[in-house]
Amino acid sequence: MHHDRAVATHLVRDRMSREPVTVPPYMSLTSVASCMRDSDVGCVFVTSGDELHGLVTDRDIAVRITAEGTLAGIATALEACSGDLVTVTPETSVCQAADLMSAHSVRRIPVVEERRLVGVLTLGDIADTPHAQEVLIALSRTEANH
């Protein structure tokens, strides 16, 4: 029980990746895909200055854009990004962040401070916590319906 209590008090800042990969809004999706490959990541954040517009995942490019017949060399990061992001702050508890990830069926959540992107918390970052299983269950339910 003591272990669970300690995990519940962990903060996002202790687990988050501090250098999320960002791209400008008007970068072509071909360039975005190259950036993902070169950085070995599955998503990039679309930003201009300090403003976070959304994120683009490899799945967005492979499924959404390709399925619509859009050419990746013409489409932009801004056109492909998922907006309306759920975010957390570095001071959010890992438990609260995991609850948000479960509720919204997302594998990653941007970490913002004063509206500026400062990191990202992924399912992998919390994989060794009891909360990861809740997120996985929520994701499996969502993916089974798509």
C-alpha positions as a LaTeX table, in Angstrom:
\begin{tabular}{lrrr}
\hline
Residue & $x$ (\AA) & $y$ (\AA) & $z$ (\AA) \\
\hline
Met1 & 0.00 & 0.00 & 0.00 \\
His2 & 2.85 & 2.36 & 0.77 \\
His3 & 4.19 & 1.82 & $-2.78$ \\
Asp4 & 0.84 & 2.79 & $-4.35$ \\
Arg5 & 0.73 & 5.95 & $-2.28$ \\
Ala6 & 4.24 & 6.92 & $-3.43$ \\
Val7 & 3.28 & 6.38 & $-7.07$ \\
Ala8 & 0.16 & 8.49 & $-6.61$ \\
Thr9 & 2.28 & 11.44 & $-5.52$ \\
His10 & 4.68 & 11.25 & $-8.49$ \\
Leu11 & 4.41 & 14.32 & $-10.65$ \\
Val12 & 4.40 & 14.50 & $-14.43$ \\
Arg13 & 7.64 & 16.52 & $-14.34$ \\
Asp14 & 9.41 & 13.45 & $-12.89$ \\
Arg15 & 8.36 & 11.20 & $-15.78$ \\
Met16 & 7.85 & 13.38 & $-18.86$ \\
Ser17 & 10.14 & 13.59 & $-21.88$ \\
Arg18 & 11.51 & 17.11 & $-21.87$ \\
Glu19 & 12.34 & 17.52 & $-25.53$ \\
Pro20 & 9.24 & 16.85 & $-27.63$ \\
Val21 & 9.85 & 17.06 & $-31.36$ \\
Thr22 & 8.13 & 20.07 & $-32.90$ \\
Val23 & 7.43 & 21.12 & $-36.48$ \\
Pro24 & 6.05 & 24.34 & $-37.97$ \\
Pro25 & 2.41 & 24.42 & $-39.14$ \\
Tyr26 & 3.14 & 24.63 & $-42.85$ \\
Met27 & 5.71 & 21.83 & $-43.09$ \\
Ser28 & 4.69 & 19.24 & $-45.68$ \\
Leu29 & 3.67 & 15.85 & $-44.35$ \\
Thr30 & 6.46 & 14.26 & $-46.35$ \\
Ser31 & 8.90 & 16.39 & $-44.34$ \\
Val32 & 7.00 & 15.64 & $-41.12$ \\
Ala33 & 7.31 & 11.91 & $-41.80$ \\
Ser34 & 11.05 & 12.32 & $-42.45$ \\
Cys35 & 11.37 & 14.25 & $-39.19$ \\
Met36 & 9.59 & 11.44 & $-37.31$ \\
Arg37 & 11.86 & 8.84 & $-38.91$ \\
Asp38 & 15.03 & 10.81 & $-38.20$ \\
Ser39 & 13.99 & 11.52 & $-34.60$ \\
Asp40 & 12.67 & 7.97 & $-34.08$ \\
Val41 & 9.31 & 9.19 & $-32.75$ \\
Gly42 & 5.69 & 8.36 & $-33.50$ \\
Cys43 & 4.38 & 11.89 & $-33.15$ \\
Val44 & 5.42 & 15.51 & $-33.50$ \\
Phe45 & 3.85 & 18.63 & $-32.06$ \\
Val46 & 2.79 & 21.40 & $-34.41$ \\
Thr47 & 3.90 & 24.74 & $-32.97$ \\
Ser48 & 4.55 & 28.29 & $-34.03$ \\
Gly49 & 6.44 & 30.37 & $-31.52$ \\
Asp50 & 5.06 & 29.35 & $-28.15$ \\
Glu51 & 1.65 & 28.38 & $-29.55$ \\
Leu52 & 0.76 & 24.68 & $-29.60$ \\
His53 & $-1.60$ & 23.94 & $-32.50$ \\
Gly54 & $-1.83$ & 20.17 & $-32.14$ \\
Leu55 & 0.02 & 16.96 & $-32.82$ \\
Val56 & 0.52 & 14.71 & $-35.81$ \\
Thr57 & 1.02 & 10.98 & $-35.32$ \\
Asp58 & 2.40 & 8.46 & $-37.75$ \\
Arg59 & $-1.11$ & 7.00 & $-37.76$ \\
Asp60 & $-2.57$ & 10.37 & $-38.80$ \\
Ile61 & $-0.31$ & 10.35 & $-41.84$ \\
Ala62 & $-0.72$ & 6.67 & $-42.69$ \\
Val63 & $-4.44$ & 6.37 & $-42.15$ \\
Arg64 & $-6.23$ & 9.70 & $-42.13$ \\
Ile65 & $-4.31$ & 11.53 & $-44.86$ \\
Thr66 & $-3.57$ & 8.55 & $-47.10$ \\
Ala67 & $-7.11$ & 7.19 & $-46.80$ \\
Glu68 & $-8.51$ & 10.55 & $-47.89$ \\
Gly69 & $-6.28$ & 10.44 & $-50.97$ \\
Thr70 & $-4.40$ & 13.57 & $-49.96$ \\
Leu71 & $-0.85$ & 13.82 & $-51.21$ \\
Ala72 & 1.60 & 13.99 & $-48.31$ \\
Gly73 & 3.83 & 16.39 & $-50.24$ \\
Ile74 & 0.99 & 18.88 & $-50.53$ \\
Ala75 & $-0.77$ & 18.47 & $-47.16$ \\
Thr76 & 0.66 & 20.38 & $-44.20$ \\
Ala77 & 1.24 & 19.52 & $-40.59$ \\
Leu78 & $-1.51$ & 21.95 & $-39.59$ \\
Glu79 & $-4.01$ & 20.20 & $-41.88$ \\
Ala80 & $-3.18$ & 16.80 & $-40.43$ \\
Cys81 & $-2.81$ & 17.66 & $-36.77$ \\
Ser82 & $-5.25$ & 16.73 & $-34.06$ \\
Gly83 & $-6.22$ & 19.96 & $-32.35$ \\
Asp84 & $-8.22$ & 20.41 & $-29.17$ \\
Leu85 & $-5.57$ & 18.64 & $-27.14$ \\
Val86 & $-5.98$ & 17.64 & $-23.54$ \\
Thr87 & $-2.92$ & 18.91 & $-21.67$ \\
Val88 & $-1.35$ & 18.66 & $-18.24$ \\
Thr89 & 1.21 & 20.73 & $-16.37$ \\
Pro90 & 4.48 & 19.48 & $-14.90$ \\
Glu91 & 2.84 & 19.68 & $-11.45$ \\
Thr92 & $-0.05$ & 17.36 & $-12.40$ \\
Ser93 & 0.11 & 14.00 & $-10.62$ \\
Val94 & 0.89 & 10.95 & $-12.74$ \\
Cys95 & $-2.39$ & 9.49 & $-11.49$ \\
Gln96 & $-4.39$ & 12.48 & $-12.78$ \\
Ala97 & $-2.53$ & 12.41 & $-16.10$ \\
Ala98 & $-3.25$ & 8.69 & $-16.50$ \\
Asp99 & $-6.93$ & 9.33 & $-15.74$ \\
Leu100 & $-7.01$ & 11.94 & $-18.53$ \\
Met101 & $-5.23$ & 9.58 & $-20.91$ \\
Ser102 & $-7.81$ & 6.88 & $-20.12$ \\
Ala103 & $-10.78$ & 9.21 & $-20.39$ \\
His104 & $-9.65$ & 10.52 & $-23.77$ \\
Ser105 & $-8.12$ & 7.23 & $-25.02$ \\
Val106 & $-4.74$ & 8.78 & $-25.85$ \\
Arg107 & $-1.23$ & 7.33 & $-25.63$ \\
Arg108 & 0.46 & 10.67 & $-25.05$ \\
Ile109 & $-0.40$ & 13.98 & $-23.50$ \\
Pro110 & 1.36 & 17.32 & $-23.99$ \\
Val111 & 2.83 & 18.98 & $-20.92$ \\
Val112 & 2.40 & 22.75 & $-20.93$ \\
Glu113 & 3.53 & 25.50 & $-18.63$ \\
Glu114 & 2.04 & 28.95 & $-19.07$ \\
Arg115 & 0.61 & 27.75 & $-22.42$ \\
Arg116 & 4.08 & 26.76 & $-23.67$ \\
Leu117 & 4.94 & 23.16 & $-24.60$ \\
Val118 & 7.60 & 21.90 & $-22.19$ \\
Gly119 & 7.32 & 18.14 & $-22.58$ \\
Val120 & 5.22 & 15.11 & $-23.33$ \\
Leu121 & 4.03 & 12.28 & $-21.11$ \\
Thr122 & 3.59 & 8.98 & $-22.93$ \\
Leu123 & 2.19 & 5.63 & $-22.00$ \\
Gly124 & 5.78 & 4.36 & $-22.02$ \\
Asp125 & 6.74 & 6.98 & $-19.43$ \\
Ile126 & 4.20 & 5.54 & $-16.98$ \\
Ala127 & 4.45 & 1.87 & $-18.03$ \\
Asp128 & 5.82 & 0.81 & $-14.64$ \\
Thr129 & 2.93 & 2.36 & $-12.70$ \\
Pro130 & $-0.40$ & 0.76 & $-11.81$ \\
His131 & $-2.12$ & 3.45 & $-13.90$ \\
Ala132 & $-0.72$ & 2.21 & $-17.21$ \\
Gln133 & $-3.07$ & $-0.77$ & $-17.26$ \\
Glu134 & $-6.11$ & 1.55 & $-17.02$ \\
Val135 & $-4.89$ & 3.51 & $-20.03$ \\
Leu136 & $-4.26$ & 0.31 & $-22.00$ \\
Ile137 & $-7.77$ & $-0.95$ & $-21.25$ \\
Ala138 & $-9.27$ & 2.35 & $-22.42$ \\
Leu139 & $-7.16$ & 2.28 & $-25.59$ \\
Ser140 & $-8.09$ & $-1.31$ & $-26.40$ \\
Arg141 & $-11.80$ & $-0.48$ & $-26.10$ \\
Thr142 & $-11.42$ & 2.52 & $-28.39$ \\
Glu143 & $-9.28$ & 0.69 & $-30.97$ \\
Ala144 & $-11.73$ & $-2.24$ & $-31.02$ \\
Asn145 & $-14.45$ & 0.19 & $-32.10$ \\
His146 & $-12.46$ & 1.66 & $-35.01$ \\
\hline
\end{tabular}
